[in-house]
Amino acid sequence: MDLSVMFFGADDAGSTGHATKYDDILVITRAADQLGFKAVWTPERHFQQVGQVFPNPSLLSAALATVTERIHLRAGSLVLPLHHPLRVAEDWAVVDNLSRGRIGVSVATGWHSRDFVLAPAAYEDRRARAFRDLALLRRLWAGEAAEFTDGTGEQVAVTTQPRPYSGALPLWTTTSGSPRTWEAAGRMRTNILGATIGQTRDELAARIRLYRDAYATAPEQPGAPPTGTVTLMAHTYVAATDEEARERAGGPLKAYLRSYVAQTAANKGARAAALSEEQLGTLTEFAFRRYLSWGSLIGSPETCRKSLADLAELGCDEVACFVDFGLGRDDVLASLRRLAGLAEAGRMA
C-alpha cells in the first residue's frame, strides 16, 4: 500500500494568508519527501472559497520539483476541458524535466459551472472532451504530430516542445463516484483517483471490481501499465489517541464540509437546493460522524493501521492522504510522521 499526500484546498483569505499557505505547502511537501511518501497531489480550483491557492497544478508542481528529490508530483486533478491539450502536454513536460520523471496527471471532466467561465463552450460536452483529449495527450507525449488550425485558418501539424523526460505520461481518471466513470477509466487503461467519502464500503468494492474487469479486457494503450492503480483520497489526521484525533480534527473538518456543501449549492449544473444554517449544521454533523466510522484516516496509529489494512483488502493500491482541511502546519507534520511510522512498520512486518 502506497501513501501519498493530497492538498485539496481549505479556505483561505487575504494575500498574507495565501502567501503563508504556499509556505505551508512547501514545508509539508519537503517533509513528505523526506518521510518517504509516494507522491503529492495538488488540485485545480477556480473562483471559489475552497482552494483559492490552487489555480494551476503544473505551476505549483514546477516549484515543488525544485525543492524535492524523490516524491512524485501529480495533478489531482487537472480539469482537462478547460485547457488546450497542446498546452497541457508542454506544461507538464517542463515539470517532468525539472523533476526528472516524477510526475503524474489525473484528468477530471469538471463539475462546477463557474469554472467554465474559462471555457464556456466546453461545459455541455465536457465529459466527451476530456476523454477525447486524454487519448490525444498520450499521443502528443509520445512525440506524435497532431493537426490543429493556426492563426490563418490553415491546418498545420505540430509536435509539442520541450520533449518530456519520461517516455510515458502516468495518467489517472478522477471520479466522484459514478460507476460509469470507473468503467470508462478501465476501458481507457488509466489509473483511477476516487475517494472514500460519500460511498459505502460495499459500493466502493463493486466499483473497484468494475474498474478491474474493464481494465483487464481493454485493448493496450500507449504507455499504460498492465494493471491500473486505484488511488483513494481520505481525510487524514493521525494523533496519539482516537479522542485527540477527533477533538482536533472535528472543528476544521466540519467547517471544511460546510464550505464544500455551500460550493456545491452554488453550482448551476448540480440542482442542489440551498440549505438553511440549521440544515447545513445537521448535514455536516451527520457526514462527520459517518465518516469517522468508515473511510477516514482520523484516529490513533492503531485505528489508522486497521483502516489502511481494510482499504488494501478492498483493492486500493494507494491512499492519498487529504491533509489541508483546516489543520495547522504543526498538526499536519506530526500526523505525517506518525503515518510514515505506520508505513515503515508495515514494510518491516
CSV table of C-alpha atoms in Angstrom, one decimal:
chain,number,residue,atom,x,y,z
A,1,MET,CA,0.0,0.0,0.0
A,2,ASP,CA,1.5,3.3,-1.1
A,3,LEU,CA,0.8,6.5,0.8
A,4,SER,CA,0.7,9.9,-0.8
A,5,VAL,CA,-0.2,13.4,0.4
A,6,MET,CA,-3.1,15.4,-1.1
A,7,PHE,CA,-3.7,19.1,-0.9
A,8,PHE,CA,-7.4,19.7,-1.7
A,9,GLY,CA,-7.9,23.3,-0.6
A,10,ALA,CA,-9.0,24.5,2.8
A,11,ASP,CA,-10.5,28.0,2.9
A,12,ASP,CA,-8.0,30.9,2.5
A,13,ALA,CA,-8.5,34.6,2.8
A,14,GLY,CA,-6.3,37.6,2.2
A,15,SER,CA,-3.0,38.0,0.4
A,16,THR,CA,-1.0,37.3,3.6
A,17,GLY,CA,-2.9,34.1,4.2
A,18,HIS,CA,-2.3,33.0,0.6
A,19,ALA,CA,1.5,33.5,0.9
A,20,THR,CA,1.5,31.6,4.2
A,21,LYS,CA,-0.4,28.8,2.6
A,22,TYR,CA,2.2,28.4,-0.1
A,23,ASP,CA,4.9,28.3,2.6
A,24,ASP,CA,2.9,25.5,4.3
A,25,ILE,CA,2.7,23.5,1.0
A,26,LEU,CA,6.4,23.8,0.5
A,27,VAL,CA,7.3,22.7,4.1
A,28,ILE,CA,4.8,19.9,4.2
A,29,THR,CA,5.9,18.6,0.8
A,30,ARG,CA,9.6,18.6,1.7
A,31,ALA,CA,8.7,16.7,4.9
A,32,ALA,CA,6.7,14.2,2.9
A,33,ASP,CA,9.6,13.7,0.5
A,34,GLN,CA,12.0,13.0,3.4
A,35,LEU,CA,9.5,10.7,5.1
A,36,GLY,CA,9.2,8.5,2.0
A,37,PHE,CA,5.6,9.3,0.8
A,38,LYS,CA,5.0,8.2,-2.8
A,39,ALA,CA,3.5,11.4,-4.2
A,40,VAL,CA,2.0,14.8,-3.5
A,41,TRP,CA,-1.2,15.8,-5.3
A,42,THR,CA,-2.3,19.4,-6.0
A,43,PRO,CA,-5.7,20.3,-7.4
A,44,GLU,CA,-7.1,22.8,-9.9
A,45,ARG,CA,-9.6,25.2,-8.3
A,46,HIS,CA,-11.1,28.5,-9.6
A,47,PHE,CA,-13.2,31.3,-8.2
A,48,GLN,CA,-14.4,29.6,-5.0
A,49,GLN,CA,-13.9,29.9,-1.3
A,50,VAL,CA,-12.5,26.3,-1.3
A,51,GLY,CA,-9.0,26.0,-2.7
A,52,GLN,CA,-8.1,29.6,-3.6
A,53,VAL,CA,-4.4,28.9,-3.9
A,54,PHE,CA,-4.7,26.1,-6.4
A,55,PRO,CA,-5.5,27.6,-9.9
A,56,ASN,CA,-2.7,25.7,-11.7
A,57,PRO,CA,-1.2,22.3,-10.6
A,58,SER,CA,1.5,22.4,-13.2
A,59,LEU,CA,2.8,25.8,-12.0
A,60,LEU,CA,2.9,24.7,-8.3
A,61,SER,CA,4.4,21.3,-9.2
A,62,ALA,CA,7.2,23.1,-11.0
A,63,ALA,CA,8.0,24.9,-7.8
A,64,LEU,CA,7.8,21.7,-5.8
A,65,ALA,CA,10.1,19.9,-8.2
A,66,THR,CA,12.9,22.3,-7.3
A,67,VAL,CA,12.8,21.6,-3.6
A,68,THR,CA,12.2,17.8,-3.6
A,69,GLU,CA,14.2,14.7,-4.6
A,70,ARG,CA,12.1,11.6,-4.7
A,71,ILE,CA,8.4,12.3,-4.2
A,72,HIS,CA,6.2,12.3,-7.3
A,73,LEU,CA,4.3,15.5,-8.3
A,74,ARG,CA,0.8,14.9,-9.5
A,75,ALA,CA,-2.2,16.9,-10.6
A,76,GLY,CA,-5.2,15.9,-8.6
A,77,SER,CA,-7.0,16.9,-10.6
A,78,LEU,CA,-6.5,18.7,-14.0
A,79,VAL,CA,-9.8,19.9,-15.4
A,80,LEU,CA,-8.9,18.9,-19.0
A,81,PRO,CA,-11.8,20.6,-20.9
A,82,LEU,CA,-10.7,24.0,-19.6
A,83,HIS,CA,-7.3,23.7,-21.4
A,84,HIS,CA,-5.9,23.2,-24.8
A,85,PRO,CA,-4.2,19.7,-24.9
A,86,LEU,CA,-1.1,21.1,-26.5
A,87,ARG,CA,-0.6,23.5,-23.6
A,88,VAL,CA,-1.2,20.7,-21.1
A,89,ALA,CA,1.4,18.5,-22.8
A,90,GLU,CA,4.0,21.3,-22.9
A,91,ASP,CA,3.4,22.5,-19.3
A,92,TRP,CA,3.8,19.0,-17.8
A,93,ALA,CA,6.8,18.2,-20.0
A,94,VAL,CA,8.5,21.1,-18.2
A,95,VAL,CA,7.6,19.7,-14.8
A,96,ASP,CA,8.7,16.2,-16.0
A,97,ASN,CA,12.1,17.6,-16.9
A,98,LEU,CA,12.5,19.6,-13.8
A,99,SER,CA,11.7,16.6,-11.6
A,100,ARG,CA,13.5,14.0,-13.8
A,101,GLY,CA,10.4,12.0,-14.4
A,102,ARG,CA,8.4,12.3,-11.2
A,103,ILE,CA,5.0,13.4,-12.5
A,104,GLY,CA,1.5,12.2,-12.9
A,105,VAL,CA,-1.8,13.8,-14.0
A,106,SER,CA,-5.3,12.9,-13.0
A,107,VAL,CA,-7.8,14.1,-15.6
A,108,ALA,CA,-11.2,15.4,-14.4
A,109,THR,CA,-14.1,16.4,-16.6
A,110,GLY,CA,-15.0,19.4,-14.4
A,111,TRP,CA,-18.2,19.8,-12.4
A,112,HIS,CA,-18.7,23.4,-11.3
A,113,SER,CA,-20.4,25.7,-13.8
A,114,ARG,CA,-18.5,28.7,-12.6
A,115,ASP,CA,-15.1,27.2,-13.5
A,116,PHE,CA,-16.2,27.2,-17.1
A,117,VAL,CA,-16.0,30.9,-17.5
A,118,LEU,CA,-12.6,30.0,-18.7
A,119,ALA,CA,-14.1,27.9,-21.5
A,120,PRO,CA,-17.9,28.3,-21.6
A,121,ALA,CA,-18.3,26.4,-24.9
A,122,ALA,CA,-16.7,23.3,-23.3
A,123,TYR,CA,-19.2,22.9,-20.5
A,124,GLU,CA,-22.1,20.9,-22.1
A,125,ASP,CA,-19.9,18.2,-23.6
A,126,ARG,CA,-17.1,18.3,-21.0
A,127,ARG,CA,-17.1,14.6,-20.4
A,128,ALA,CA,-16.6,13.7,-24.1
A,129,ARG,CA,-14.0,16.4,-24.5
A,130,ALA,CA,-12.0,15.1,-21.5
A,131,PHE,CA,-11.9,11.5,-22.7
A,132,ARG,CA,-11.1,12.6,-26.3
A,133,ASP,CA,-8.2,14.9,-25.2
A,134,LEU,CA,-6.9,12.3,-22.8
A,135,ALA,CA,-6.2,10.0,-25.7
A,136,LEU,CA,-4.6,12.9,-27.6
A,137,LEU,CA,-2.4,13.7,-24.6
A,138,ARG,CA,-0.9,10.2,-24.8
A,139,ARG,CA,0.0,10.6,-28.4
A,140,LEU,CA,1.4,14.1,-28.0
A,141,TRP,CA,3.5,12.9,-25.1
A,142,ALA,CA,4.9,10.1,-27.3
A,143,GLY,CA,6.1,12.6,-29.9
A,144,GLU,CA,3.3,12.2,-32.5
A,145,ALA,CA,2.5,15.3,-34.5
A,146,ALA,CA,-1.1,16.4,-34.4
A,147,GLU,CA,-3.0,18.8,-36.7
A,148,PHE,CA,-4.6,22.0,-35.5
A,149,THR,CA,-5.9,25.2,-37.0
A,150,ASP,CA,-3.3,28.1,-37.0
A,151,GLY,CA,-3.8,31.8,-37.0
A,152,THR,CA,-4.6,31.9,-40.7
A,153,GLY,CA,-7.2,29.2,-40.6
A,154,GLU,CA,-4.9,26.6,-42.1
A,155,GLN,CA,-4.4,23.1,-40.7
A,156,VAL,CA,-0.8,22.6,-39.5
A,157,ALA,CA,0.9,19.6,-37.9
A,158,VAL,CA,2.7,20.4,-34.6
A,159,THR,CA,4.8,18.5,-32.2
A,160,THR,CA,5.0,19.6,-28.6
A,161,GLN,CA,8.1,21.0,-27.1
A,162,PRO,CA,10.0,20.6,-24.8
A,163,ARG,CA,10.2,16.8,-25.1
A,164,PRO,CA,9.4,15.1,-21.8
A,165,TYR,CA,11.9,13.3,-19.7
A,166,SER,CA,9.7,10.3,-19.3
A,167,GLY,CA,8.6,8.0,-22.2
A,168,ALA,CA,5.0,7.7,-21.0
A,169,LEU,CA,2.7,10.1,-19.1
A,170,PRO,CA,1.2,8.5,-16.0
A,171,LEU,CA,-2.5,9.2,-16.2
A,172,TRP,CA,-5.4,8.8,-13.7
A,173,THR,CA,-9.0,9.5,-14.3
A,174,THR,CA,-10.8,11.3,-11.5
A,175,THR,CA,-14.2,10.1,-10.3
A,176,SER,CA,-16.7,11.5,-7.8
A,177,GLY,CA,-18.2,8.0,-7.6
A,178,SER,CA,-20.1,7.4,-10.8
A,179,PRO,CA,-19.8,3.7,-11.8
A,180,ARG,CA,-19.8,4.9,-15.4
A,181,THR,CA,-16.5,6.8,-14.8
A,182,TRP,CA,-14.9,3.8,-13.0
A,183,GLU,CA,-15.7,1.6,-16.0
A,184,ALA,CA,-14.6,4.3,-18.5
A,185,ALA,CA,-11.2,4.6,-16.7
A,186,GLY,CA,-10.8,0.9,-17.1
A,187,ARG,CA,-11.6,0.9,-20.8
A,188,MET,CA,-9.1,3.7,-21.3
A,189,ARG,CA,-6.5,1.9,-19.2
A,190,THR,CA,-5.8,4.8,-17.0
A,191,ASN,CA,-5.3,4.6,-13.2
A,192,ILE,CA,-8.2,5.9,-11.2
A,193,LEU,CA,-8.4,8.6,-8.4
A,194,GLY,CA,-11.5,8.3,-6.2
A,195,ALA,CA,-12.5,9.0,-2.6
A,196,THR,CA,-13.8,7.1,0.3
A,197,ILE,CA,-16.2,9.8,1.4
A,198,GLY,CA,-19.8,9.6,0.2
A,199,GLN,CA,-19.6,5.9,-0.6
A,200,THR,CA,-20.2,2.8,1.5
A,201,ARG,CA,-17.6,0.0,1.6
A,202,ASP,CA,-19.8,-2.3,-0.5
A,203,GLU,CA,-20.3,0.4,-3.1
A,204,LEU,CA,-16.6,1.1,-3.4
A,205,ALA,CA,-15.8,-2.6,-3.6
A,206,ALA,CA,-18.3,-3.0,-6.5
A,207,ARG,CA,-16.8,0.0,-8.4
A,208,ILE,CA,-13.2,-1.3,-7.9
A,209,ARG,CA,-14.3,-4.7,-9.4
A,210,LEU,CA,-16.0,-2.9,-12.3
A,211,TYR,CA,-12.8,-1.0,-13.0
A,212,ARG,CA,-10.5,-4.0,-12.7
A,213,ASP,CA,-12.7,-6.1,-15.1
A,214,ALA,CA,-12.9,-3.2,-17.7
A,215,TYR,CA,-9.1,-2.7,-17.5
A,216,ALA,CA,-8.3,-6.4,-17.9
A,217,THR,CA,-10.4,-6.7,-21.1
A,218,ALA,CA,-9.5,-3.3,-22.7
A,219,PRO,CA,-7.0,-3.1,-25.6
A,220,GLU,CA,-3.5,-1.9,-24.8
A,221,GLN,CA,-2.9,1.8,-24.7
A,222,PRO,CA,0.4,3.7,-25.3
A,223,GLY,CA,2.2,4.0,-22.1
A,224,ALA,CA,-0.4,2.3,-20.0
A,225,PRO,CA,0.8,-0.3,-17.4
A,226,PRO,CA,-0.5,-3.9,-17.5
A,227,THR,CA,-2.7,-3.2,-14.4
A,228,GLY,CA,-4.1,0.0,-13.2
A,229,THR,CA,-3.6,1.8,-9.8
A,230,VAL,CA,-6.6,2.5,-7.6
A,231,THR,CA,-5.9,5.6,-5.6
A,232,LEU,CA,-8.4,6.7,-2.9
A,233,MET,CA,-8.5,10.1,-1.2
A,234,ALA,CA,-9.2,10.0,2.6
A,235,HIS,CA,-9.2,12.9,5.1
A,236,THR,CA,-6.2,12.2,7.3
A,237,TYR,CA,-5.1,13.2,10.8
A,238,VAL,CA,-3.2,10.7,12.9
A,239,ALA,CA,-2.9,11.6,16.6
A,240,ALA,CA,-1.7,9.8,19.7
A,241,THR,CA,-5.2,8.7,20.6
A,242,ASP,CA,-8.6,8.4,18.9
A,243,GLU,CA,-10.0,11.0,21.2
A,244,GLU,CA,-7.3,13.5,20.5
A,245,ALA,CA,-7.6,13.0,16.7
A,246,ARG,CA,-11.4,13.5,16.7
A,247,GLU,CA,-11.2,16.5,19.0
A,248,ARG,CA,-8.5,18.3,17.0
A,249,ALA,CA,-9.8,17.4,13.5
A,250,GLY,CA,-13.5,17.7,14.3
A,251,GLY,CA,-13.9,21.5,14.1
A,252,PRO,CA,-11.7,22.0,11.0
A,253,LEU,CA,-13.2,19.1,9.1
A,254,LYS,CA,-16.8,20.1,9.8
A,255,ALA,CA,-16.0,23.7,8.7
A,256,TYR,CA,-14.5,22.3,5.5
A,257,LEU,CA,-17.5,20.1,4.8
A,258,ARG,CA,-19.8,23.2,5.3
A,259,SER,CA,-17.8,25.1,2.8
A,260,TYR,CA,-17.9,22.3,0.3
A,261,VAL,CA,-21.6,21.9,0.6
A,262,ALA,CA,-22.1,25.6,0.1
A,263,GLN,CA,-19.9,25.4,-3.0
A,264,THR,CA,-22.0,22.5,-4.4
A,265,ALA,CA,-25.2,24.5,-3.8
A,266,ALA,CA,-23.7,27.4,-5.9
A,267,ASN,CA,-23.2,25.1,-8.9
A,268,LYS,CA,-25.8,26.0,-11.5
A,269,GLY,CA,-25.4,22.5,-13.0
A,270,ALA,CA,-26.0,20.5,-9.8
A,271,ARG,CA,-29.6,21.3,-9.0
A,272,ALA,CA,-28.6,21.5,-5.3
A,273,ALA,CA,-31.1,23.2,-3.1
A,274,ALA,CA,-29.9,26.0,-0.8
A,275,LEU,CA,-29.8,24.8,2.9
A,276,SER,CA,-30.6,26.8,6.0
A,277,GLU,CA,-27.8,27.2,8.6
A,278,GLU,CA,-29.6,24.6,10.8
A,279,GLN,CA,-29.9,22.1,7.9
A,280,LEU,CA,-26.3,22.7,7.0
A,281,GLY,CA,-25.2,22.1,10.5
A,282,THR,CA,-27.2,18.9,10.8
A,283,LEU,CA,-25.9,17.5,7.5
A,284,THR,CA,-22.3,18.4,8.4
A,285,GLU,CA,-22.5,16.7,11.8
A,286,PHE,CA,-24.0,13.6,10.2
A,287,ALA,CA,-21.4,13.4,7.5
A,288,PHE,CA,-18.6,13.9,10.1
A,289,ARG,CA,-19.8,11.1,12.3
A,290,ARG,CA,-20.4,8.7,9.4
A,291,TYR,CA,-17.0,9.4,8.0
A,292,LEU,CA,-15.3,8.6,11.3
A,293,SER,CA,-17.0,5.2,11.3
A,294,TRP,CA,-15.5,4.3,7.9
A,295,GLY,CA,-13.4,5.8,5.2
A,296,SER,CA,-11.2,8.3,7.0
A,297,LEU,CA,-7.7,8.1,8.5
A,298,ILE,CA,-8.6,10.1,11.5
A,299,GLY,CA,-7.6,8.4,14.7
A,300,SER,CA,-4.8,6.8,16.6
A,301,PRO,CA,-1.9,5.0,14.8
A,302,GLU,CA,-3.6,1.6,15.6
A,303,THR,CA,-7.0,2.8,14.3
A,304,CYS,CA,-5.4,4.1,11.1
A,305,ARG,CA,-3.4,0.9,10.7
A,306,LYS,CA,-6.6,-1.1,10.7
A,307,SER,CA,-8.2,1.4,8.2
A,308,LEU,CA,-5.3,1.0,5.9
A,309,ALA,CA,-5.5,-2.8,6.0
A,310,ASP,CA,-9.2,-2.6,5.3
A,311,LEU,CA,-8.6,-0.4,2.2
A,312,ALA,CA,-5.9,-2.7,1.0
A,313,GLU,CA,-8.3,-5.7,1.3
A,314,LEU,CA,-10.9,-3.7,-0.6
A,315,GLY,CA,-8.5,-3.4,-3.6
A,316,CYS,CA,-7.0,0.0,-3.0
A,317,ASP,CA,-3.3,0.4,-4.1
A,318,GLU,CA,-2.6,3.9,-2.8
A,319,VAL,CA,-4.2,6.2,-0.2
A,320,ALA,CA,-4.0,9.9,-1.0
A,321,CYS,CA,-4.0,11.5,2.5
A,322,PHE,CA,-6.0,14.7,2.4
A,323,VAL,CA,-4.2,16.9,4.9
A,324,ASP,CA,-5.2,20.5,4.4
A,325,PHE,CA,-8.8,20.7,5.6
A,326,GLY,CA,-8.0,23.3,8.2
A,327,LEU,CA,-5.4,21.8,10.5
A,328,GLY,CA,-2.3,23.9,11.3
A,329,ARG,CA,1.1,23.1,9.8
A,330,ASP,CA,2.5,21.5,13.0
A,331,ASP,CA,-0.5,19.2,13.4
A,332,VAL,CA,-0.2,18.1,9.7
A,333,LEU,CA,3.6,17.4,10.1
A,334,ALA,CA,3.1,15.4,13.3
A,335,SER,CA,0.3,13.4,11.6
A,336,LEU,CA,2.5,12.6,8.6
A,337,ARG,CA,5.4,11.5,10.9
A,338,ARG,CA,3.0,9.1,12.7
A,339,LEU,CA,1.7,7.8,9.4
A,340,ALA,CA,5.2,7.3,8.0
A,341,GLY,CA,5.9,5.3,11.1
A,342,LEU,CA,2.9,3.1,10.3
A,343,ALA,CA,4.1,2.6,6.7
A,344,GLU,CA,7.6,1.7,7.8
A,345,ALA,CA,6.3,-0.8,10.4
A,346,GLY,CA,4.1,-2.4,7.7
A,347,ARG,CA,7.1,-2.8,5.4
A,348,MET,CA,9.1,-4.5,8.2
A,349,ALA,CA,6.3,-6.8,9.3
